[in-house]
């Protein structure tokens, strides 16, 4: 869950940078992605995928 919160914060920072450069449409996309990450609709499967890859390479 920490990865998703960090990603959302990073996306909000990117949106602020885009707004500073006058690109409101791009900033809105970054904000929308941050909202998705914070809403719980996105699941973090990084650990599961990493363990699966590790298991595959051990064989």
Coordinates of C-alpha atoms in Angstrom, one line a residue:
X1 CA 0.0 0.0 0.0
X2 CA 2.9 2.3 0.6
X3 CA 4.0 2.0 -3.0
X4 CA 0.5 3.2 -4.1
X5 CA 0.5 6.1 -1.8
X6 CA 4.0 7.1 -2.9
X7 CA 2.9 6.8 -6.6
X8 CA -0.1 8.9 -5.9
X9 CA 2.0 11.6 -4.3
X10 CA 4.4 11.5 -7.2
X11 CA 1.5 11.9 -9.6
X12 CA 0.2 14.9 -7.7
X13 CA 3.7 16.5 -7.9
X14 CA 3.8 15.8 -11.6
X15 CA 0.4 17.4 -12.0
X16 CA 1.7 20.5 -10.2
X17 CA 4.7 20.7 -12.5
X18 CA 2.5 20.4 -15.5
X19 CA 0.2 23.1 -14.3
X20 CA 3.2 25.4 -13.7
X21 CA 4.0 24.9 -17.4
X22 CA 0.4 25.7 -18.5
X23 CA -0.5 22.1 -19.4
X24 CA -3.8 21.8 -17.6
X25 CA -5.1 18.8 -19.6
X26 CA -2.0 16.8 -18.8
X27 CA -2.2 17.8 -15.2
X28 CA -5.8 16.6 -15.0
X29 CA -4.7 13.2 -16.3
X30 CA -2.0 12.9 -13.6
X31 CA -4.6 13.9 -10.9
X32 CA -7.1 11.3 -12.2
X33 CA -4.4 8.6 -12.0
X34 CA -3.6 9.7 -8.5
X35 CA -7.2 9.5 -7.6
X36 CA -7.4 6.0 -9.0
X37 CA -4.4 4.9 -6.9
X38 CA -5.9 6.4 -3.7
X39 CA -9.4 5.0 -4.3
X40 CA -8.4 1.4 -3.8
X41 CA -9.5 0.3 -7.3
X42 CA -5.9 -0.5 -8.1
X43 CA -4.2 -3.4 -6.4
X44 CA -0.5 -3.7 -5.9
X45 CA 0.7 -7.1 -7.1
X46 CA 4.4 -6.2 -7.1
X47 CA 5.3 -8.6 -4.3
X48 CA 3.4 -11.5 -5.8
X49 CA 4.9 -11.0 -9.2
X50 CA 8.4 -10.7 -7.7
X51 CA 8.1 -13.9 -5.7
X52 CA 6.7 -15.7 -8.8
X53 CA 9.7 -14.6 -10.9
X54 CA 12.1 -15.6 -8.1
X55 CA 10.5 -19.0 -7.9
X56 CA 10.7 -19.5 -11.7
X57 CA 14.4 -18.6 -11.8
X58 CA 15.3 -21.0 -9.0
X59 CA 14.0 -23.9 -11.1

